[in-house]
JSON list of C-alpha atoms in Angstrom, two decimals:
[
{"chain": "A", "resi": 1, "resn": "MET", "atom": "CA", "xyz": [110.29, 120.39, 79.84]},
{"chain": "A", "resi": 2, "resn": "GLN", "atom": "CA", "xyz": [109.91, 119.85, 76.13]},
{"chain": "A", "resi": 3, "resn": "LYS", "atom": "CA", "xyz": [106.85, 118.09, 74.72]},
{"chain": "A", "resi": 4, "resn": "ASP", "atom": "CA", "xyz": [108.86, 115.03, 73.65]},
{"chain": "A", "resi": 5, "resn": "GLU", "atom": "CA", "xyz": [110.18, 114.53, 77.16]},
{"chain": "A", "resi": 6, "resn": "PHE", "atom": "CA", "xyz": [106.71, 115.05, 78.66]},
{"chain": "A", "resi": 7, "resn": "ASN", "atom": "CA", "xyz": [105.27, 112.49, 76.22]},
{"chain": "A", "resi": 8, "resn": "LYS", "atom": "CA", "xyz": [107.96, 110.00, 77.24]},
{"chain": "A", "resi": 9, "resn": "HIS", "atom": "CA", "xyz": [107.00, 110.42, 80.91]},
{"chain": "A", "resi": 10, "resn": "PHE", "atom": "CA", "xyz": [103.28, 110.24, 80.08]},
{"chain": "A", "resi": 11, "resn": "ASN", "atom": "CA", "xyz": [103.75, 107.01, 78.14]},
{"chain": "A", "resi": 12, "resn": "TYR", "atom": "CA", "xyz": [105.62, 105.52, 81.09]},
{"chain": "A", "resi": 13, "resn": "LEU", "atom": "CA", "xyz": [102.85, 106.66, 83.44]},
{"chain": "A", "resi": 14, "resn": "TYR", "atom": "CA", "xyz": [100.13, 105.20, 81.21]},
{"chain": "A", "resi": 15, "resn": "LYS", "atom": "CA", "xyz": [101.87, 101.81, 81.12]},
{"chain": "A", "resi": 16, "resn": "GLU", "atom": "CA", "xyz": [102.38, 101.81, 84.88]},
{"chain": "A", "resi": 17, "resn": "VAL", "atom": "CA", "xyz": [98.72, 102.67, 85.54]},
{"chain": "A", "resi": 18, "resn": "PHE", "atom": "CA", "xyz": [97.64, 99.83, 83.26]},
{"chain": "A", "resi": 19, "resn": "ASN", "atom": "CA", "xyz": [100.05, 97.43, 84.98]},
{"chain": "A", "resi": 20, "resn": "ILE", "atom": "CA", "xyz": [98.86, 98.37, 88.46]},
{"chain": "A", "resi": 21, "resn": "LEU", "atom": "CA", "xyz": [95.21, 97.99, 87.47]},
{"chain": "A", "resi": 22, "resn": "ASP", "atom": "CA", "xyz": [95.94, 94.59, 86.00]},
{"chain": "A", "resi": 23, "resn": "LYS", "atom": "CA", "xyz": [98.13, 93.37, 88.86]},
{"chain": "A", "resi": 24, "resn": "LYS", "atom": "CA", "xyz": [96.25, 94.74, 91.87]},
{"chain": "A", "resi": 25, "resn": "GLY", "atom": "CA", "xyz": [92.84, 94.23, 90.32]},
{"chain": "A", "resi": 26, "resn": "GLY", "atom": "CA", "xyz": [93.27, 90.49, 90.51]},
{"chain": "A", "resi": 27, "resn": "GLU", "atom": "CA", "xyz": [94.23, 90.71, 94.16]},
{"chain": "A", "resi": 28, "resn": "TYR", "atom": "CA", "xyz": [91.12, 92.64, 95.16]},
{"chain": "A", "resi": 29, "resn": "GLN", "atom": "CA", "xyz": [88.44, 91.09, 92.96]},
{"chain": "A", "resi": 30, "resn": "VAL", "atom": "CA", "xyz": [86.28, 88.51, 94.70]},
{"chain": "A", "resi": 31, "resn": "THR", "atom": "CA", "xyz": [84.32, 87.63, 91.53]},
{"chain": "A", "resi": 32, "resn": "GLU", "atom": "CA", "xyz": [84.70, 88.18, 87.80]},
{"chain": "A", "resi": 33, "resn": "ASP", "atom": "CA", "xyz": [83.31, 91.69, 88.32]},
{"chain": "A", "resi": 34, "resn": "VAL", "atom": "CA", "xyz": [86.20, 94.16, 88.30]},
{"chain": "A", "resi": 35, "resn": "PHE", "atom": "CA", "xyz": [84.38, 96.24, 90.90]},
{"chain": "A", "resi": 36, "resn": "SER", "atom": "CA", "xyz": [83.34, 93.40, 93.20]},
{"chain": "A", "resi": 37, "resn": "ASN", "atom": "CA", "xyz": [85.53, 94.60, 96.07]},
{"chain": "A", "resi": 38, "resn": "PHE", "atom": "CA", "xyz": [83.71, 97.94, 96.12]},
{"chain": "A", "resi": 39, "resn": "THR", "atom": "CA", "xyz": [80.32, 96.25, 95.90]},
{"chain": "A", "resi": 40, "resn": "SER", "atom": "CA", "xyz": [80.93, 93.58, 98.54]},
{"chain": "A", "resi": 41, "resn": "LEU", "atom": "CA", "xyz": [82.50, 95.96, 101.05]},
{"chain": "A", "resi": 42, "resn": "GLY", "atom": "CA", "xyz": [79.72, 98.44, 100.41]},
{"chain": "A", "resi": 43, "resn": "LYS", "atom": "CA", "xyz": [77.13, 95.79, 101.27]},
{"chain": "A", "resi": 44, "resn": "GLN", "atom": "CA", "xyz": [79.01, 94.87, 104.45]},
{"chain": "A", "resi": 45, "resn": "LEU", "atom": "CA", "xyz": [79.15, 98.49, 105.59]},
{"chain": "A", "resi": 46, "resn": "GLY", "atom": "CA", "xyz": [75.83, 99.73, 104.25]},
{"chain": "A", "resi": 47, "resn": "LEU", "atom": "CA", "xyz": [77.49, 102.07, 101.76]},
{"chain": "A", "resi": 48, "resn": "THR", "atom": "CA", "xyz": [77.38, 102.38, 97.99]},
{"chain": "A", "resi": 49, "resn": "GLU", "atom": "CA", "xyz": [80.28, 101.25, 95.85]},
{"chain": "A", "resi": 50, "resn": "TYR", "atom": "CA", "xyz": [80.91, 104.91, 95.03]},
{"chain": "A", "resi": 51, "resn": "GLN", "atom": "CA", "xyz": [81.22, 105.76, 98.71]},
{"chain": "A", "resi": 52, "resn": "ILE", "atom": "CA", "xyz": [83.71, 102.92, 99.16]},
{"chain": "A", "resi": 53, "resn": "TRP", "atom": "CA", "xyz": [85.62, 104.19, 96.11]},
{"chain": "A", "resi": 54, "resn": "THR", "atom": "CA", "xyz": [85.71, 107.66, 97.68]},
{"chain": "A", "resi": 55, "resn": "VAL", "atom": "CA", "xyz": [87.28, 106.33, 100.88]},
{"chain": "A", "resi": 56, "resn": "TYR", "atom": "CA", "xyz": [90.00, 104.49, 98.96]},
{"chain": "A", "resi": 57, "resn": "PHE", "atom": "CA", "xyz": [90.65, 107.39, 96.59]},
{"chain": "A", "resi": 58, "resn": "THR", "atom": "CA", "xyz": [90.85, 109.89, 99.44]},
{"chain": "A", "resi": 59, "resn": "LYS", "atom": "CA", "xyz": [93.53, 107.74, 101.06]},
{"chain": "A", "resi": 60, "resn": "HIS", "atom": "CA", "xyz": [95.67, 108.07, 97.93]},
{"chain": "A", "resi": 61, "resn": "ILE", "atom": "CA", "xyz": [95.13, 111.81, 97.63]},
{"chain": "A", "resi": 62, "resn": "THR", "atom": "CA", "xyz": [95.97, 112.26, 101.31]},
{"chain": "A", "resi": 63, "resn": "SER", "atom": "CA", "xyz": [99.18, 110.32, 100.74]},
{"chain": "A", "resi": 64, "resn": "ILE", "atom": "CA", "xyz": [100.16, 112.69, 97.91]},
{"chain": "A", "resi": 65, "resn": "GLN", "atom": "CA", "xyz": [99.25, 115.73, 99.99]},
{"chain": "A", "resi": 66, "resn": "ASN", "atom": "CA", "xyz": [101.34, 114.46, 102.90]},
{"chain": "A", "resi": 67, "resn": "ALA", "atom": "CA", "xyz": [104.35, 113.90, 100.65]},
{"chain": "A", "resi": 68, "resn": "ILE", "atom": "CA", "xyz": [104.09, 117.51, 99.48]},
{"chain": "A", "resi": 69, "resn": "LYS", "atom": "CA", "xyz": [103.43, 118.83, 102.99]},
{"chain": "A", "resi": 70, "resn": "ASN", "atom": "CA", "xyz": [106.37, 116.91, 104.47]},
{"chain": "A", "resi": 71, "resn": "ASN", "atom": "CA", "xyz": [108.77, 117.96, 101.75]},
{"chain": "A", "resi": 72, "resn": "PRO", "atom": "CA", "xyz": [107.40, 120.89, 99.73]},
{"chain": "A", "resi": 73, "resn": "VAL", "atom": "CA", "xyz": [110.67, 121.40, 97.86]},
{"chain": "A", "resi": 74, "resn": "ASN", "atom": "CA", "xyz": [111.13, 117.75, 96.85]},
{"chain": "A", "resi": 75, "resn": "PRO", "atom": "CA", "xyz": [108.01, 115.64, 97.49]},
{"chain": "A", "resi": 76, "resn": "ASP", "atom": "CA", "xyz": [109.61, 112.74, 95.62]},
{"chain": "A", "resi": 77, "resn": "ASN", "atom": "CA", "xyz": [112.30, 112.46, 98.26]},
{"chain": "A", "resi": 78, "resn": "PRO", "atom": "CA", "xyz": [113.94, 109.01, 97.90]},
{"chain": "A", "resi": 79, "resn": "GLU", "atom": "CA", "xyz": [113.94, 108.64, 101.70]},
{"chain": "A", "resi": 80, "resn": "MET", "atom": "CA", "xyz": [110.14, 108.38, 101.72]},
{"chain": "A", "resi": 81, "resn": "PRO", "atom": "CA", "xyz": [108.75, 104.85, 102.19]},
{"chain": "A", "resi": 82, "resn": "GLU", "atom": "CA", "xyz": [106.77, 105.14, 98.94]},
{"chain": "A", "resi": 83, "resn": "SER", "atom": "CA", "xyz": [107.73, 107.18, 95.89]},
{"chain": "A", "resi": 84, "resn": "LEU", "atom": "CA", "xyz": [105.57, 110.06, 94.73]},
{"chain": "A", "resi": 85, "resn": "ASP", "atom": "CA", "xyz": [105.38, 108.30, 91.34]},
{"chain": "A", "resi": 86, "resn": "SER", "atom": "CA", "xyz": [103.79, 105.29, 92.99]},
{"chain": "A", "resi": 87, "resn": "ARG", "atom": "CA", "xyz": [101.29, 107.46, 94.83]},
{"chain": "A", "resi": 88, "resn": "ILE", "atom": "CA", "xyz": [100.34, 109.30, 91.63]},
{"chain": "A", "resi": 89, "resn": "ILE", "atom": "CA", "xyz": [99.97, 106.03, 89.71]},
{"chain": "A", "resi": 90, "resn": "ASP", "atom": "CA", "xyz": [97.65, 104.65, 92.40]},
{"chain": "A", "resi": 91, "resn": "ALA", "atom": "CA", "xyz": [95.50, 107.80, 92.35]},
{"chain": "A", "resi": 92, "resn": "ILE", "atom": "CA", "xyz": [95.20, 107.72, 88.56]},
{"chain": "A", "resi": 93, "resn": "ALA", "atom": "CA", "xyz": [94.31, 104.03, 88.71]},
{"chain": "A", "resi": 94, "resn": "TYR", "atom": "CA", "xyz": [91.49, 104.84, 91.10]},
{"chain": "A", "resi": 95, "resn": "LEU", "atom": "CA", "xyz": [90.22, 107.55, 88.75]},
{"chain": "A", "resi": 96, "resn": "CYS", "atom": "CA", "xyz": [90.23, 104.93, 85.98]},
{"chain": "A", "resi": 97, "resn": "LEU", "atom": "CA", "xyz": [88.22, 102.62, 88.22]},
{"chain": "A", "resi": 98, "resn": "LEU", "atom": "CA", "xyz": [85.67, 105.35, 88.88]},
{"chain": "A", "resi": 99, "resn": "TYR", "atom": "CA", "xyz": [85.41, 106.00, 85.16]},
{"chain": "A", "resi": 100, "resn": "GLY", "atom": "CA", "xyz": [84.79, 102.30, 84.56]},
{"chain": "A", "resi": 101, "resn": "MET", "atom": "CA", "xyz": [82.22, 102.12, 87.33]},
{"chain": "A", "resi": 102, "resn": "THR", "atom": "CA", "xyz": [80.18, 104.84, 85.66]},
{"chain": "A", "resi": 103, "resn": "LYS", "atom": "CA", "xyz": [80.21, 103.00, 82.32]},
{"chain": "A", "resi": 104, "resn": "ARG", "atom": "CA", "xyz": [78.33, 99.89, 83.49]}
]
């Protein structure tokens, strides 16, 4: 893949990550705090917000690993219930959330 094509894909990915953070963030926030879902669930379960983040993030990584395990030649098989792109975007979004959590 040439650099121009890679950059095109990266720009698409960047926009999709931003869109998912914006769209899903509103669904999960219980206050104005972007990280309120991690904090409130952590309090309910006696865990830190970083431990809650780890559980959610691990779910996304496991999903990617399973896609590769189930179809090592073509993990983005269109017959899968969720595309590999979607799984990757979710995982990157969670890394962005972790980054933001550490900047408070």
